[in-house]
CSV table of C-alpha atoms in Angstrom, one decimal:
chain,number,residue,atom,x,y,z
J,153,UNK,CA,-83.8,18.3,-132.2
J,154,UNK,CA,-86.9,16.3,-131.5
J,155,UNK,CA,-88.4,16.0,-135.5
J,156,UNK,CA,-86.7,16.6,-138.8
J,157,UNK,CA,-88.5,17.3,-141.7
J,158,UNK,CA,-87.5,16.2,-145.2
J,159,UNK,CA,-89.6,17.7,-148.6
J,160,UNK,CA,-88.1,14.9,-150.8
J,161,UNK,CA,-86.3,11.5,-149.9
J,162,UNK,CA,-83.8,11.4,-153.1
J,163,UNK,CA,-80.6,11.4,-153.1
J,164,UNK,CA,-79.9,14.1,-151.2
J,165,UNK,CA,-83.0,14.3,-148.9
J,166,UNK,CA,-82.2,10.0,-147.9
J,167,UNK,CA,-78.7,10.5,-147.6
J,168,UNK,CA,-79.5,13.3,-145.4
J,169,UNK,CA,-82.2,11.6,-142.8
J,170,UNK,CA,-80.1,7.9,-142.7
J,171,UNK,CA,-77.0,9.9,-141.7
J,172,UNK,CA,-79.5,11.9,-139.1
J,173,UNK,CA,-81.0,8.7,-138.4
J,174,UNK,CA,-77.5,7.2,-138.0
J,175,UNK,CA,-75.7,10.0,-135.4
J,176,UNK,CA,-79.1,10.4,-133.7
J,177,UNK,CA,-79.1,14.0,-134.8
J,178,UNK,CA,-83.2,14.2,-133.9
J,179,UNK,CA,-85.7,11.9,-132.7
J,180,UNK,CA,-87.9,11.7,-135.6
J,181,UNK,CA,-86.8,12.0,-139.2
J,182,UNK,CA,-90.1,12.9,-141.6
J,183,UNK,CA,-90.1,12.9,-145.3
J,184,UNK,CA,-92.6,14.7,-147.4
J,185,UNK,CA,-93.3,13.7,-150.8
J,186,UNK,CA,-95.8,13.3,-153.7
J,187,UNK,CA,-94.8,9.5,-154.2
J,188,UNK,CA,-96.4,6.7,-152.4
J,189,UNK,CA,-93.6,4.4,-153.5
J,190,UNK,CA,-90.8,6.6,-152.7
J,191,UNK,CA,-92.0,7.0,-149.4
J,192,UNK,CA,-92.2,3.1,-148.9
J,193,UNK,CA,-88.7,3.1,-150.1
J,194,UNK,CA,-87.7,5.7,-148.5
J,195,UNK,CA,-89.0,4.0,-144.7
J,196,UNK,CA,-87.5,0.5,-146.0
J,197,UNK,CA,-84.2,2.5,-146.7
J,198,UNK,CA,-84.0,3.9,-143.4
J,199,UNK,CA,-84.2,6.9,-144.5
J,200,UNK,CA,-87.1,8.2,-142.9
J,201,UNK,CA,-88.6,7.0,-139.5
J,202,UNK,CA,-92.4,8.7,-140.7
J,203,UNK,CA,-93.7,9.5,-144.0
J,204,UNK,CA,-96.2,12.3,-145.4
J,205,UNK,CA,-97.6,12.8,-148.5
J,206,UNK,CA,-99.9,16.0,-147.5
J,207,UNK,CA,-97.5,18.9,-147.0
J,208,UNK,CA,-99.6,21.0,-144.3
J,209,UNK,CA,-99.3,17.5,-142.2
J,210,UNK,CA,-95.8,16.8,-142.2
J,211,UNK,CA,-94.5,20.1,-141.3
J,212,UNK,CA,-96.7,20.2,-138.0
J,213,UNK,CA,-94.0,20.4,-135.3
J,214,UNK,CA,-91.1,20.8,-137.2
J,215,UNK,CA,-88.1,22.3,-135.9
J,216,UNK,CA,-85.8,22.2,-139.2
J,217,UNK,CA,-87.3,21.6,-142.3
J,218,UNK,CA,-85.0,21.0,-145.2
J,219,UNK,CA,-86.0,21.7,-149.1
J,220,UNK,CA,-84.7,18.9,-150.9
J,221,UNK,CA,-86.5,18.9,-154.2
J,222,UNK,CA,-85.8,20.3,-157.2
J,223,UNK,CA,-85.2,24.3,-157.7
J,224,UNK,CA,-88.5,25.3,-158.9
J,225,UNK,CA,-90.1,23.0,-156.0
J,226,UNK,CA,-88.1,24.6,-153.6
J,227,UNK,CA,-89.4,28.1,-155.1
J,228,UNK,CA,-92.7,26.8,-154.9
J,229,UNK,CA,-92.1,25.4,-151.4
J,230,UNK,CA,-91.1,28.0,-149.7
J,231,UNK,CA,-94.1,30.1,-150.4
J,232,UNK,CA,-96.2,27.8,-148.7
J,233,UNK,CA,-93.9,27.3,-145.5
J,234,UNK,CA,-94.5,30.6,-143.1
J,235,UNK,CA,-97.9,29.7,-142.8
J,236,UNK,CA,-97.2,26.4,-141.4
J,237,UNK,CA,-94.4,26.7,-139.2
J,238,UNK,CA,-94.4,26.6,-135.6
J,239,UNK,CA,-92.1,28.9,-133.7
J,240,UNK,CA,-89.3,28.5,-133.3
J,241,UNK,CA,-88.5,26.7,-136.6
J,242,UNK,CA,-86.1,27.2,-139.4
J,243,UNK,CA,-85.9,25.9,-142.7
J,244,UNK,CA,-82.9,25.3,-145.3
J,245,UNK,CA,-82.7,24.0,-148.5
J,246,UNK,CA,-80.2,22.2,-150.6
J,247,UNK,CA,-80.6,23.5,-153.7
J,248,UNK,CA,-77.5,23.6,-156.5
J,249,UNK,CA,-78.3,27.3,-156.9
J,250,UNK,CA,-78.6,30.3,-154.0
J,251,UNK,CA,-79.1,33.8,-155.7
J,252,UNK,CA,-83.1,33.6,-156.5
J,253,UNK,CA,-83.6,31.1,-153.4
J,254,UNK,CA,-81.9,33.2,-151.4
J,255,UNK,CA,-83.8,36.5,-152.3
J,256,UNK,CA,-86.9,34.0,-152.1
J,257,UNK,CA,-86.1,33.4,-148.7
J,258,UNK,CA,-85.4,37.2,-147.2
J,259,UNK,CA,-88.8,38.1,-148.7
J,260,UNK,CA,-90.8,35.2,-147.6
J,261,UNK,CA,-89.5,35.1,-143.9
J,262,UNK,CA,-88.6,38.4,-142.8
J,263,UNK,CA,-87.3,37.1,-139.4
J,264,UNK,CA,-84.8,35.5,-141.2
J,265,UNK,CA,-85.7,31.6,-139.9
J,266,UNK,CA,-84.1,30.1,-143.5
J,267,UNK,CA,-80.7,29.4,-144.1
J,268,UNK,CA,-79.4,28.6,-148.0
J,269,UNK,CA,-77.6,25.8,-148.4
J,270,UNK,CA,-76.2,23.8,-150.8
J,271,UNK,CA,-74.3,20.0,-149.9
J,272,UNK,CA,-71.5,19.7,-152.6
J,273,UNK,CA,-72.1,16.0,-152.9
J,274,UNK,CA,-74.0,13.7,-155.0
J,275,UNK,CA,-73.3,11.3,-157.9
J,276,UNK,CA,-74.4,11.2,-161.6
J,277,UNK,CA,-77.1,8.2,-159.7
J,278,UNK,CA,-80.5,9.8,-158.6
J,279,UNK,CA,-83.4,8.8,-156.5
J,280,UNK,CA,-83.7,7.5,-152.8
J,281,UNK,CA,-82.2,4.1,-154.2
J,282,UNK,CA,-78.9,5.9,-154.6
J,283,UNK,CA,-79.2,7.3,-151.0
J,284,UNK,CA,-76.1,6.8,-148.7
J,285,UNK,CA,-75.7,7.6,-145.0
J,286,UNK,CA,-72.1,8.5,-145.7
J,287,UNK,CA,-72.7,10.5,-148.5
J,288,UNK,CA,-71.8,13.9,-146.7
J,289,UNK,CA,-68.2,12.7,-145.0
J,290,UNK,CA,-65.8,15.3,-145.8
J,291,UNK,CA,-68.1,17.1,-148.4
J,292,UNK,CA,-68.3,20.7,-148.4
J,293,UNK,CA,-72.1,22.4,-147.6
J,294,UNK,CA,-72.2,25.8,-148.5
J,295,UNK,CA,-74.0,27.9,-146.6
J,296,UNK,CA,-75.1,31.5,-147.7
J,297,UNK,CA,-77.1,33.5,-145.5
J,298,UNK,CA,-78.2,37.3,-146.4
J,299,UNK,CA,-77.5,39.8,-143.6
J,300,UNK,CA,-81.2,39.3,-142.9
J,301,UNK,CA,-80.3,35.6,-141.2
J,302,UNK,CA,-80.9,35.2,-137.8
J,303,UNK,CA,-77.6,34.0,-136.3
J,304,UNK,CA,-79.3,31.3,-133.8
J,305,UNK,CA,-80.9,30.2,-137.5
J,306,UNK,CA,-77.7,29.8,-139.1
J,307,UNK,CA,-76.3,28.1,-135.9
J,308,UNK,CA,-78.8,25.4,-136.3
J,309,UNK,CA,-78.5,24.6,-140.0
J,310,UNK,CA,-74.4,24.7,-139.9
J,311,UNK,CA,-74.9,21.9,-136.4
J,312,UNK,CA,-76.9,19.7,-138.6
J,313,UNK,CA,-74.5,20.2,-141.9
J,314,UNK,CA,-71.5,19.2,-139.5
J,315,UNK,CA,-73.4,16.6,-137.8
J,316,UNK,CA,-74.0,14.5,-140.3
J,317,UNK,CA,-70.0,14.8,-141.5
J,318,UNK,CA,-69.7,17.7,-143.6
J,319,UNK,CA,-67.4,21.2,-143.5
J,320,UNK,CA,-69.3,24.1,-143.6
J,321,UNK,CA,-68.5,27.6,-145.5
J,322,UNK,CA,-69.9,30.6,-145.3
J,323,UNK,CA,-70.4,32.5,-148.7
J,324,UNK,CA,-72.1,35.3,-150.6
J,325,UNK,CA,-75.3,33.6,-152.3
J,326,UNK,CA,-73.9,35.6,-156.2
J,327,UNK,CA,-70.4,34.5,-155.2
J,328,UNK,CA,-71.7,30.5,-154.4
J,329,UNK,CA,-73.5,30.7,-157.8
J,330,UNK,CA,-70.3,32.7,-160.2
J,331,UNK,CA,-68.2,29.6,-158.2
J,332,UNK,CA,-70.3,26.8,-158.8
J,333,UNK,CA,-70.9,27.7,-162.5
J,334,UNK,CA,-67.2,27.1,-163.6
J,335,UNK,CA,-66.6,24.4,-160.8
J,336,UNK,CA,-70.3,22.6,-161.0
J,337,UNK,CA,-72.5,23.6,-164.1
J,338,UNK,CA,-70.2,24.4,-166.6
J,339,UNK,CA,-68.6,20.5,-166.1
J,340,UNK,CA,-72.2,18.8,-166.6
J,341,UNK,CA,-72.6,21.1,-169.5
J,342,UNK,CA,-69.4,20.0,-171.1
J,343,UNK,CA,-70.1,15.9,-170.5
J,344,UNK,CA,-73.6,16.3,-171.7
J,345,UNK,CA,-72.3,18.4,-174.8
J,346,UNK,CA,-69.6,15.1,-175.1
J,347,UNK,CA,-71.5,12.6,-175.0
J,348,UNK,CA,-73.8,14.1,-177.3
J,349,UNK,CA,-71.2,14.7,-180.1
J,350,UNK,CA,-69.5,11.1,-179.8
J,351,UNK,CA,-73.2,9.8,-180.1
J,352,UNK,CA,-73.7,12.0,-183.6
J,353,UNK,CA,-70.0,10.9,-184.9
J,354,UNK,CA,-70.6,7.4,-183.5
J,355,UNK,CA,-73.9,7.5,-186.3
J,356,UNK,CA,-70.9,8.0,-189.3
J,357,UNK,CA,-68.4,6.2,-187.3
J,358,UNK,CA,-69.5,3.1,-185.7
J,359,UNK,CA,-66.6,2.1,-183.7
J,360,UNK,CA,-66.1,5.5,-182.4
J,361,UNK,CA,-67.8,4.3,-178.8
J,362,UNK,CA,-65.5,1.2,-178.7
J,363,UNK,CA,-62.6,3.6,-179.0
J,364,UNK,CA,-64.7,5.3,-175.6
J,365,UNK,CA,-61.8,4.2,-172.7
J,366,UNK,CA,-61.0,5.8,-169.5
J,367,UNK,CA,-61.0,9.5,-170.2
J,368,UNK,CA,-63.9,9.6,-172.0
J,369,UNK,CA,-65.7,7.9,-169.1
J,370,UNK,CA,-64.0,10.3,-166.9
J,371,UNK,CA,-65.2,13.2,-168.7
J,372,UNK,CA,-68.6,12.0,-169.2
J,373,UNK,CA,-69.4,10.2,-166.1
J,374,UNK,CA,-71.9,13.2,-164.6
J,375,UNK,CA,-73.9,12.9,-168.3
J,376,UNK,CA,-75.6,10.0,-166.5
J,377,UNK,CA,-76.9,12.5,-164.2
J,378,UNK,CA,-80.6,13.3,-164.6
J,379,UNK,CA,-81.2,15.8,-167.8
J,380,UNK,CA,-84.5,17.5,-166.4
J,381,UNK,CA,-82.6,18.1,-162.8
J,382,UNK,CA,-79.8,19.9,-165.4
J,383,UNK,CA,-82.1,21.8,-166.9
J,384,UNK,CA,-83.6,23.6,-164.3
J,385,UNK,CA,-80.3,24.2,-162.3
J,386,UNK,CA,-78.4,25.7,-165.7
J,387,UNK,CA,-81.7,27.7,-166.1
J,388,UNK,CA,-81.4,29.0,-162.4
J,389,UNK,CA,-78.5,29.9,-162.8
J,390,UNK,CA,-78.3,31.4,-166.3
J,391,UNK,CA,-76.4,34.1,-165.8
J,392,UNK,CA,-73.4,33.2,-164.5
J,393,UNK,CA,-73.3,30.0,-166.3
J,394,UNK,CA,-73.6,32.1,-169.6
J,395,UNK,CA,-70.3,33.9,-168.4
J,396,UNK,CA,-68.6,30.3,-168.1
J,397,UNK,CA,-69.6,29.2,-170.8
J,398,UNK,CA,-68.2,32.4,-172.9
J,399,UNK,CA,-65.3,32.3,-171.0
J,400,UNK,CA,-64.8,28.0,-171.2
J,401,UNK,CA,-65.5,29.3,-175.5
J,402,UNK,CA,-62.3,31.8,-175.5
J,403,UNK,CA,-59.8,28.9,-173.9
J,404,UNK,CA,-60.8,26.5,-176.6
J,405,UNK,CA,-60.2,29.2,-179.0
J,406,UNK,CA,-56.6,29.3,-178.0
J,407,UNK,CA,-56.5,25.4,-178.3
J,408,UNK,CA,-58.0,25.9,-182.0
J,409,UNK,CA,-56.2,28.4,-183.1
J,410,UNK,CA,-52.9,26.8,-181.3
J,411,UNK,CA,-53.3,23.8,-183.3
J,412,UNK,CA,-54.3,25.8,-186.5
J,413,UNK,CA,-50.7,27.3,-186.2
J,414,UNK,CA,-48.8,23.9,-185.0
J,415,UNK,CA,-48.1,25.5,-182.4
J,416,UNK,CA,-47.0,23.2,-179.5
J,417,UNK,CA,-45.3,25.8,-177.4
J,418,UNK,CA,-49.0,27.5,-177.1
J,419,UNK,CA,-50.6,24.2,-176.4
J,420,UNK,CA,-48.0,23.1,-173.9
J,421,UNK,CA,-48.5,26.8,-172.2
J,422,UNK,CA,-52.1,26.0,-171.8
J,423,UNK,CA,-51.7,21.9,-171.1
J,424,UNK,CA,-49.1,23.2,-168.0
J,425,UNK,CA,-51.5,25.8,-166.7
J,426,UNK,CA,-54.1,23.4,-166.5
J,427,UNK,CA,-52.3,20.6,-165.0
J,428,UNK,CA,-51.1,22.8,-162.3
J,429,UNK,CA,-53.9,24.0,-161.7
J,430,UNK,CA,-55.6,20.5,-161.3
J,431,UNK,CA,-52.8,19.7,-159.3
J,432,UNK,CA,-54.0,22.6,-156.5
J,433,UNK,CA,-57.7,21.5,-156.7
């Protein structure tokens, strides 16, 4: 392709135009963005061989423009994209969250130029400094068109996914979002809602954190992730992360009321099931 657009140079959005940059994947790589000094970054980085901070401006000639901001950006985004485009362009996002994008995206382009997506990869680090050309190597990018999706459209978006490194699936937007909430969502819920309790008991107990070794790292390692990006992806996806959530509540019910019994034949029951589980991840 000859230009690439980028709406945010972050994490995902960097990693995404060095590794485009890197396997010449198009001949110019743009990146929108509301920060001067991201940008800067972001063209010092590599990440980015042009950078715009007036929307209307960078799109101009696009042929794939990816969403890359948050989820209420990309909302916002969208709306203002099909007056912009040129023909022939399609657009993709890689938002943590499909349903309402998704549904955004059949209404707003009704010849069915975007393509959802979602990049399973990341780390708990944010911003373009964090960016990393190999970031999608191996990493699974969902993809989740609508039977309104033009085919060539899809084509396009699932070339640039694999381009840059990554295996592509095709899924349901609902069934991407009931999947990520127990795999994705409900897991930064649970280090966030760690963390937080050691930091109360540690307030009563003030050698609780030097006691914090290797699985609590383990287990809270995402909690350095940004809170506001949480927010607004648990909000997005409310629904099915509410059903996690209830569900993630009943299994620790066992465990309680296991260990309220002395039960170790219950716990080891669950411990196994888990494990074995783990094992087949």
């Amino acid at each position: 392709m000859k230009r690439l657009v980028i709406i945010g140079v972050g994490l995902i959005g960097g990693s995404l135009g060095m590794a485009a940059r890197g396997r010449r994947l198009a001949q110019t790589v743009v990146g929108i963005g509301r920060s001067a000094d991201t940008l800067r970054q972001a063209l010092q980085l590599g990440a980015i061989d042009e950078a715009a901070s007036d929307f209307a401006t960078g799109i101009q000639a696009a042929d794939v423009v990816v969403l890359a901001t948050p989820i209420p950006q990309i909302l916002d985004d969208l709306a203002r994209l099909p007056a912009l485009l040129a023909p022939g362009a399609v657009v993709t996002d890689v938002g943590s969250t499909k349903g309402e994008i998704a549904r955004a995206g059949d209404r707003l382009f009704p010849g069915g130029v975007f393509v959802p997506g979602h990049p399973m990869a990341g780390s708990e680090r944010s911003g373009v400094e964090a960016a990393r050309a190999d970031l999608f190597i191996e990493a699974t990018w969902a993809l989740t068109p609508t039977p309104q999706t033009d085919p060539e459209a899809l084509n396009r978006i699932r070339d640039l996914a694999r381009g840059v490194g990554a295996r592509t699936v095709l899924l349901d937007p609902d069934a991407h979002d009931r999947g990520v909430a127990v795999t994705s969502h409900l897991p930064h819920v649970l280090a966030y809602a760690l963390a937080a309790l050691a930091g109360k008991e540690s307030q009563t107990s003030p050698a609780l954190l030097d006691l914090a070794a290797g699985s609590f790292a383990s287990a809270t390692r995402v909690a350095g992730s940004s809170p506001e990006l949480w927010r607004d992806i648990a909000l997005s996806n409310r629904t099915a992360l509410l059903r996690a959530v209830r569900a993630y509540r009943a299994t620790l019910g066992e465990v309680e009321a296991a260990l309220e019994r002395g039960d170790g034949d219950a716990l080891l029951d669950l411990f196994q099931e888990g494990n074995l589980a783990r094992k087949g991840a």
